[in-house]
Coordinates of C-alpha atoms in Angstrom, one line a residue:
M1 CA 36.6 43.8 71.6
D2 CA 33.0 44.7 70.3
P3 CA 30.6 42.0 71.9
L4 CA 29.3 40.3 69.2
I5 CA 31.9 39.2 67.3
L6 CA 32.7 37.8 71.5
G7 CA 29.5 36.2 70.9
L8 CA 30.1 34.7 67.8
L9 CA 33.9 33.9 69.2
G10 CA 32.1 31.8 72.1
F11 CA 30.1 30.0 70.6
V12 CA 32.7 29.1 67.8
C13 CA 34.6 27.5 70.8
A14 CA 31.5 25.6 72.1
L15 CA 30.8 23.7 68.5
L16 CA 34.5 22.7 68.4
L17 CA 34.4 21.2 71.8
L18 CA 31.3 19.2 71.2
L19 CA 32.5 17.7 67.5
L20 CA 35.6 17.3 69.4
R21 CA 33.2 15.3 71.8
V22 CA 33.5 17.4 75.2
P23 CA 31.1 16.8 77.3
I24 CA 28.1 18.7 76.3
A25 CA 27.8 20.0 80.5
F26 CA 31.6 21.2 80.1
S27 CA 32.0 22.9 76.7
L28 CA 28.6 24.9 76.9
A29 CA 29.4 26.5 81.3
G30 CA 33.4 26.0 80.0
V31 CA 33.3 28.2 77.0
S32 CA 30.5 30.8 78.2
S33 CA 32.0 31.9 81.5
V34 CA 35.4 31.9 80.4
F35 CA 34.5 34.2 77.7
I36 CA 31.3 35.7 79.9
F37 CA 34.6 36.3 82.5
L38 CA 36.4 38.1 79.3
F39 CA 33.1 40.6 78.4
F40 CA 33.2 42.1 81.8
A41 CA 37.0 42.2 81.9
M42 CA 37.2 44.1 78.6
R43 CA 33.7 46.1 79.0
H44 CA 35.5 49.7 79.4
G45 CA 37.9 49.2 77.2
G46 CA 41.9 47.5 78.5
F47 CA 41.7 44.1 80.3
D48 CA 40.6 44.5 84.2
M49 CA 40.6 40.8 85.4
A50 CA 40.0 42.5 89.3
A51 CA 36.4 44.4 87.6
A52 CA 35.5 40.2 85.8
V53 CA 35.4 38.6 89.0
A54 CA 32.8 39.1 91.2
P55 CA 30.1 40.1 88.1
T56 CA 30.6 36.8 86.3
L57 CA 30.6 35.0 89.1
S58 CA 27.2 36.2 90.3
M59 CA 26.2 35.6 86.7
V60 CA 27.0 32.2 87.1
S61 CA 25.8 31.3 90.0
S62 CA 22.0 33.0 90.1
N63 CA 22.1 31.3 86.6
T64 CA 22.7 28.0 87.9
F65 CA 20.9 28.6 90.8
D66 CA 17.2 29.7 89.3
L67 CA 17.8 26.7 86.8
V68 CA 18.1 23.7 90.4
H69 CA 14.2 26.1 91.6
S70 CA 12.8 25.3 88.6
Y71 CA 9.4 23.6 89.9
D72 CA 9.3 22.6 86.7
L73 CA 11.9 20.5 86.8
S74 CA 11.7 18.3 89.4
M75 CA 9.9 15.5 87.0
I76 CA 12.6 14.6 85.4
P77 CA 13.7 12.7 88.2
L78 CA 10.4 11.5 88.8
F79 CA 9.7 10.3 85.0
V80 CA 12.9 9.0 84.9
L81 CA 12.3 6.6 88.0
L82 CA 8.6 5.7 86.2
G83 CA 11.1 4.6 83.6
H84 CA 13.6 2.4 85.2
I85 CA 11.0 0.5 87.4
A86 CA 8.6 -0.3 84.5
Y87 CA 11.9 -1.5 82.8
H88 CA 12.7 -4.5 85.7
T89 CA 9.1 -5.5 86.7
G90 CA 8.4 -6.1 82.6
I91 CA 5.9 -4.0 82.0
T92 CA 7.2 -2.1 79.7
T93 CA 8.1 -5.0 77.5
D94 CA 3.8 -6.3 78.2
I95 CA 3.3 -4.4 75.1
Y96 CA 5.0 -5.9 72.9
H97 CA 4.6 -9.4 73.4
A98 CA 1.2 -8.2 73.5
A99 CA 1.3 -5.9 69.9
R100 CA 2.9 -10.0 68.9
V101 CA 0.6 -11.6 69.6
W102 CA -2.4 -10.0 68.3
L103 CA -0.2 -9.1 65.1
K104 CA 1.8 -12.2 64.5
R105 CA -0.7 -13.5 61.6
L106 CA -0.3 -10.4 59.6
P107 CA 3.5 -10.2 57.0
G108 CA 5.3 -8.2 58.5
G109 CA 3.2 -8.6 62.0
V110 CA 6.3 -9.2 64.5
A111 CA 7.9 -5.9 63.0
M112 CA 4.9 -3.8 63.5
A113 CA 5.3 -5.7 67.1
S114 CA 8.2 -4.2 68.1
V115 CA 7.1 -1.0 66.4
F116 CA 4.6 -0.3 69.0
G117 CA 6.4 -2.3 71.6
C118 CA 9.7 0.6 71.7
G119 CA 6.6 3.3 71.1
G120 CA 4.8 2.3 74.6
F121 CA 9.2 1.1 76.0
S122 CA 10.0 4.6 75.1
A123 CA 6.5 7.0 76.4
I124 CA 7.0 5.2 79.5
T125 CA 10.3 5.6 79.5
G126 CA 11.0 9.2 78.1
S127 CA 14.0 8.0 76.8
S128 CA 14.9 6.7 73.0
I129 CA 18.2 5.9 73.4
A130 CA 16.8 3.5 77.0
C131 CA 14.6 2.4 74.6
A132 CA 17.3 1.3 71.4
S133 CA 19.0 -0.7 74.1
A134 CA 16.7 -2.5 76.0
M135 CA 14.3 -4.1 72.9
G136 CA 17.3 -4.4 70.9
K137 CA 17.9 -7.3 73.5
I138 CA 14.7 -8.2 73.2
C139 CA 13.3 -8.1 69.5
V140 CA 15.8 -8.2 67.1
P141 CA 17.5 -11.7 68.4
E142 CA 14.2 -12.6 68.0
M143 CA 12.9 -11.9 64.4
L144 CA 16.4 -12.7 63.0
R145 CA 15.4 -16.1 64.4
M146 CA 11.9 -16.7 62.9
G147 CA 14.7 -16.1 59.4
Y148 CA 13.3 -11.9 58.8
D149 CA 15.6 -9.7 57.1
K150 CA 19.0 -8.2 59.4
R151 CA 17.3 -4.7 57.8
L152 CA 14.3 -4.9 58.6
A153 CA 15.0 -6.6 62.2
T154 CA 16.3 -3.7 63.0
S155 CA 16.3 -0.1 61.6
T156 CA 12.6 -0.9 63.0
V157 CA 13.7 -0.9 66.8
A158 CA 15.5 2.0 66.0
V159 CA 12.7 4.2 64.3
G160 CA 10.8 3.0 66.9
G161 CA 13.1 4.4 69.8
T162 CA 12.8 7.8 69.3
L163 CA 8.1 7.8 69.3
G164 CA 9.2 8.5 72.8
S165 CA 11.1 11.8 71.6
L166 CA 6.9 13.0 71.4
I167 CA 5.0 11.3 73.0
P168 CA 4.1 12.0 76.4
P169 CA 6.4 11.9 79.2
S170 CA 9.3 13.2 77.3
V171 CA 12.3 14.6 79.1
L172 CA 13.3 16.4 75.5
F173 CA 9.4 18.9 75.9
I174 CA 10.3 19.4 80.0
V175 CA 13.8 21.2 79.1
Y176 CA 11.6 23.0 75.9
G177 CA 9.8 24.1 77.9
I178 CA 11.7 25.0 81.2
F179 CA 14.0 27.5 78.9
T180 CA 11.3 28.7 76.3
E181 CA 9.0 29.1 79.5
M182 CA 6.5 27.7 78.1
S183 CA 3.8 25.2 79.4
V184 CA 5.8 21.6 80.1
S185 CA 1.6 19.4 79.9
R186 CA 0.8 21.8 76.9
L187 CA 3.8 20.5 75.1
F188 CA 3.3 16.8 76.3
M189 CA -0.7 17.4 75.1
A190 CA 1.1 18.6 71.7
G191 CA 2.9 15.8 70.9
V192 CA 0.2 13.6 71.3
I193 CA -1.1 12.9 68.0
P194 CA 2.5 13.7 65.5
G195 CA 3.6 11.3 67.6
L196 CA 0.8 8.6 67.7
L197 CA 0.4 9.5 63.4
S198 CA 4.3 9.1 62.9
L199 CA 3.7 5.8 64.9
A200 CA 1.3 5.5 61.5
G201 CA 3.7 6.2 59.5
F202 CA 6.8 4.0 60.9
L203 CA 3.9 1.0 60.3
V204 CA 3.1 2.3 56.8
V205 CA 6.3 1.4 56.0
I206 CA 6.8 -1.6 57.0
Y207 CA 3.3 -3.2 55.6
I208 CA 5.1 -1.8 52.4
W209 CA 8.3 -2.6 52.6
V210 CA 7.1 -6.5 53.2
K211 CA 4.4 -6.5 50.4
R212 CA 6.7 -5.7 47.6
N213 CA 9.4 -7.9 49.3
P214 CA 7.6 -11.5 51.1
Q215 CA 11.2 -12.9 51.8
A216 CA 11.9 -9.5 54.3
A217 CA 8.8 -10.9 57.6
P218 CA 8.7 -14.7 56.6
V219 CA 4.3 -15.4 57.8
D220 CA 4.2 -17.0 62.1
D221 CA 2.1 -19.6 61.3
S222 CA 2.4 -20.9 65.7
T223 CA -0.2 -21.5 66.3
L224 CA -2.5 -19.2 69.1
V225 CA -3.2 -21.3 72.7
K226 CA -7.0 -20.4 73.1
G227 CA -7.2 -16.9 75.6
E228 CA -3.6 -16.2 74.7
R229 CA -4.4 -13.1 73.6
R230 CA -7.5 -11.7 76.5
Q231 CA -3.8 -13.0 78.3
A232 CA -1.8 -11.1 76.7
A233 CA -4.1 -8.6 76.9
I234 CA -4.3 -8.3 79.8
R235 CA -1.4 -7.9 80.9
C236 CA -0.9 -4.7 79.6
W237 CA -3.3 -3.3 81.9
P238 CA 0.0 -1.3 84.4
A239 CA 0.9 0.0 80.7
L240 CA -1.9 1.9 80.2
L241 CA -2.8 3.1 83.1
L242 CA 0.5 5.0 83.2
F243 CA 0.1 6.8 80.0
T244 CA -3.5 7.6 80.9
I245 CA -2.5 9.3 84.2
I246 CA -0.2 11.4 82.5
V247 CA -1.7 11.6 78.8
G248 CA -5.8 11.9 81.5
G249 CA -5.2 12.9 83.8
I250 CA -3.2 16.4 82.0
Y251 CA -6.0 16.6 79.3
G252 CA -8.9 17.0 81.4
G253 CA -7.3 19.4 84.1
L254 CA -6.7 16.7 87.6
F255 CA -2.9 17.6 87.4
T256 CA -0.3 19.7 86.2
A257 CA 2.9 17.8 84.9
T258 CA 5.3 17.4 87.4
E259 CA 2.0 16.1 89.3
A260 CA 1.3 13.1 86.6
A261 CA 5.3 13.2 87.2
A262 CA 4.5 11.4 90.2
V263 CA 1.5 10.3 91.3
S264 CA 2.8 7.6 87.1
A265 CA 6.5 7.2 89.5
F266 CA 4.3 6.4 92.9
S267 CA 1.9 4.2 91.1
V268 CA 4.6 1.9 89.4
I269 CA 6.7 1.4 92.2
I270 CA 2.3 0.6 93.7
I271 CA 1.6 -2.1 91.0
G272 CA 5.8 -3.2 91.2
S273 CA 4.7 -4.1 94.6
L274 CA 1.3 -5.5 94.0
Q275 CA 2.3 -8.2 91.2
K276 CA 5.4 -9.1 93.2
R277 CA 7.3 -8.0 90.1
L278 CA 8.6 -5.9 91.9
N279 CA 11.7 -6.6 94.5
W280 CA 14.2 -4.8 97.2
Q281 CA 17.0 -5.0 94.9
Q282 CA 15.5 -3.5 91.5
F283 CA 14.0 -0.9 93.1
I284 CA 17.4 0.3 94.3
Q285 CA 18.6 0.1 90.9
S286 CA 15.9 2.1 89.8
I287 CA 16.6 4.6 92.0
K288 CA 21.1 4.6 91.4
E289 CA 20.7 4.8 87.7
T290 CA 18.1 7.4 88.1
C291 CA 21.0 9.1 90.2
T292 CA 22.8 8.8 87.0
Q293 CA 20.5 10.2 84.3
T294 CA 19.2 12.6 86.1
T295 CA 22.7 14.0 87.2
S296 CA 24.1 13.9 83.5
I297 CA 20.7 16.0 82.9
F298 CA 21.1 18.5 85.4
F299 CA 25.0 19.4 84.2
I300 CA 23.4 19.5 80.6
A301 CA 21.3 22.6 81.6
A302 CA 23.0 24.3 84.1
G303 CA 25.9 24.0 81.9
A304 CA 22.7 25.7 78.9
K305 CA 21.3 27.8 81.0
I306 CA 25.1 29.7 81.4
F307 CA 25.2 29.3 77.6
V308 CA 21.8 31.3 77.4
G309 CA 22.5 33.7 79.7
F310 CA 26.4 34.7 77.8
V311 CA 23.9 35.0 74.6
A312 CA 22.2 37.6 76.1
L313 CA 24.7 38.6 77.4
T314 CA 26.2 39.7 73.5
D315 CA 23.6 39.7 71.8
M316 CA 23.7 37.6 69.8
A317 CA 19.9 35.9 68.8
P318 CA 18.9 39.8 68.3
A319 CA 22.0 40.3 65.5
L320 CA 20.6 37.1 64.1
V321 CA 17.4 37.8 64.5
G322 CA 17.7 41.4 62.7
L323 CA 20.0 39.3 59.9
V324 CA 17.6 37.3 58.7
E325 CA 14.6 39.7 59.0
G326 CA 16.6 42.1 57.2
A327 CA 17.2 38.9 55.1
D328 CA 13.0 38.8 54.2
V329 CA 13.2 35.3 54.8
S330 CA 9.7 33.8 53.8
F331 CA 7.8 30.8 56.5
W332 CA 9.0 27.4 54.3
Q333 CA 12.9 29.2 53.9
L334 CA 13.2 29.9 57.7
M335 CA 11.9 25.9 58.6
V336 CA 13.6 24.6 55.9
M337 CA 17.3 26.1 56.7
I338 CA 16.5 25.7 60.7
A339 CA 15.7 21.8 59.3
A340 CA 19.6 22.1 57.7
V341 CA 20.7 23.4 61.2
Y342 CA 19.7 20.5 62.6
F343 CA 19.6 18.1 60.2
L344 CA 24.0 18.4 59.9
L345 CA 24.2 19.7 63.5
G346 CA 22.4 15.6 64.7
M347 CA 25.9 13.9 62.0
F348 CA 28.0 15.3 64.7
L349 CA 25.4 15.7 68.3
D350 CA 23.2 14.2 70.6
P351 CA 19.2 15.5 70.5
L352 CA 20.5 17.3 74.3
G353 CA 23.3 18.4 73.2
I354 CA 21.9 20.3 69.6
M355 CA 19.1 22.0 71.3
V356 CA 20.5 23.6 74.1
L357 CA 22.7 24.7 71.6
T358 CA 20.5 26.2 69.7
L359 CA 17.7 27.7 70.7
P360 CA 18.5 31.1 72.0
F361 CA 18.9 31.4 68.8
L362 CA 16.1 29.8 67.4
I363 CA 13.7 31.6 70.3
P364 CA 14.1 34.6 69.0
M365 CA 14.1 34.9 66.1
V366 CA 10.8 32.3 66.0
D367 CA 8.7 34.6 68.9
G368 CA 9.6 37.9 65.9
Y369 CA 7.7 35.9 62.8
G370 CA 5.3 35.4 65.1
L371 CA 5.0 31.7 65.3
D372 CA 3.3 29.8 68.0
L373 CA 6.1 28.1 70.3
I374 CA 3.9 24.9 71.8
W375 CA 4.0 24.4 67.9
F376 CA 7.2 25.0 67.0
G377 CA 8.9 23.2 70.1
V378 CA 7.3 20.2 68.1
V379 CA 8.8 20.9 65.2
I380 CA 11.6 20.2 67.4
I381 CA 11.4 17.1 68.6
K382 CA 10.8 15.9 65.6
L383 CA 14.2 17.3 63.6
L384 CA 15.8 15.9 66.3
E385 CA 13.7 12.2 67.2
I386 CA 14.8 12.6 63.3
S387 CA 18.4 12.7 63.8
L388 CA 18.9 9.7 66.4
I389 CA 19.2 7.6 63.2
T390 CA 20.6 10.3 60.6
P391 CA 24.0 8.8 59.3
P392 CA 27.0 9.1 60.9
V393 CA 26.4 9.1 64.5
G394 CA 22.2 7.8 64.6
L395 CA 23.1 7.4 68.2
N396 CA 19.7 4.4 67.8
V397 CA 20.9 2.7 65.2
F398 CA 24.8 2.4 67.1
V399 CA 23.4 2.0 69.9
I400 CA 21.0 -1.2 68.2
A401 CA 24.7 -2.7 66.7
S402 CA 26.5 -2.8 69.9
V403 CA 23.6 -4.8 71.8
T404 CA 22.2 -7.3 68.9
K405 CA 23.0 -10.6 69.0
P406 CA 23.8 -12.0 66.4
S407 CA 26.3 -8.2 65.0
V408 CA 24.3 -6.0 61.9
A409 CA 26.8 -4.2 60.3
V410 CA 25.7 -0.9 60.7
Y411 CA 25.8 0.2 57.1
D412 CA 23.0 -2.1 57.1
I413 CA 21.1 -0.5 59.3
F414 CA 21.0 2.6 58.0
M415 CA 20.1 1.2 54.5
G416 CA 17.0 -0.3 56.3
V417 CA 16.8 3.2 58.1
A418 CA 16.6 4.9 55.1
R419 CA 13.2 3.8 54.2
F420 CA 11.5 5.3 57.7
L421 CA 13.8 8.4 56.7
V422 CA 11.4 9.6 54.5
M423 CA 8.6 8.6 56.5
D424 CA 10.2 11.6 59.5
V425 CA 10.5 13.9 56.9
L426 CA 6.8 13.5 55.3
V427 CA 5.2 13.3 58.8
L428 CA 8.1 17.0 59.3
I429 CA 6.3 18.8 56.2
A430 CA 2.5 18.1 57.3
I431 CA 3.3 18.8 61.2
I432 CA 4.8 22.4 59.6
A433 CA 2.0 22.9 57.4
F434 CA -0.7 22.0 59.9
P435 CA -0.3 23.6 62.9
I436 CA -4.0 21.7 64.0
L437 CA -2.0 18.7 64.4
S438 CA -0.3 19.9 67.3
L439 CA -1.9 22.3 68.5
L440 CA -5.7 21.0 68.9
L441 CA -4.9 18.8 71.7
P442 CA -3.5 21.4 74.2
N443 CA -6.5 24.1 72.7
L444 CA -8.8 21.9 74.1
M445 CA -7.1 21.5 77.0
M446 CA -8.9 22.2 80.3

């Protein structure tokens, strides 16, 4: 059988299993292993099972071994641990409480505070889903109690949680860096300005929404206690310190991304202990949650690494590159095609699954066009960020619906999110049209 046909069959099988909700790791690893075996069994004509066993085992084991021994991979458990300890000690939620105090008199101030809180939470934890779950329990009931429109209250937390995909540290950037062999430190810096631009865009949407419909967000007219703003700002110093260690340390050349992960994880343990906000039970719980989440990510990465080997073996990527080049596709046509694929897959798959499934094909294509892979990484992460809130899956939306009490219909959350999606698309176009937004900080790094 022609290797290309075998590769296409394998890709279709993997996609079908993913659509059927088979776990990503098992789908990619299982399908890739089977079709690698078939490739070696049929490469000389006929079907020789004995000749296929050794090369299949060698290829599967070597790909997995190379991944596990990747230096960059070690930062994932460190950043995940940082996020869980910051959550259990209340460091992440302090950002929301401070923003609420400072913005309470503005139209839609509590909704804006929720976006700030979610942005800070997801930036420190690197997990949009965890942010939506935790902040959904805190912010949404409070806004509903104050009389906020349920669509505004829920959608702000859903979209705010996506900011952690771009603002460092981001697990998606780490995985992208490992599979494209790009500097994770440069990727982190590349996501800062687009992440802040997205945050500003969300605030603009809230402002316009409330200006056009003041009843959607009643003004909080409660009086402030003297010194309350100052105290709220002071309580945020641990979060600001951690963010400075990660972004400032990497940008200033003091740390690599992995070293920043280790220093920030150690710092949050020390801060939590000194402030008596971290006890032994919380520490053990954070370790357990870190092990669970990290194991899941590592299994997915291992399956994806085997899948990359399978794609390379069957020459699918060069064939796709040749097809696109033969069609004489322009830059903007290419970007629209990629965005369409991501929006389509985002309706059915989670962001990590989309990325590991598509990168083996997209990277050779983008490289062939001579495009910057750091810039392209920001485009990809922004597309994945959007997929977290697009129907019919929209993981963040369903998380908000599941944790919000009183409950809000998924339909209402999606209707609220639709306004923010318009801004997301505008930011995406800006990132594509002006690569300097992504490349300015990486190019200025020491």
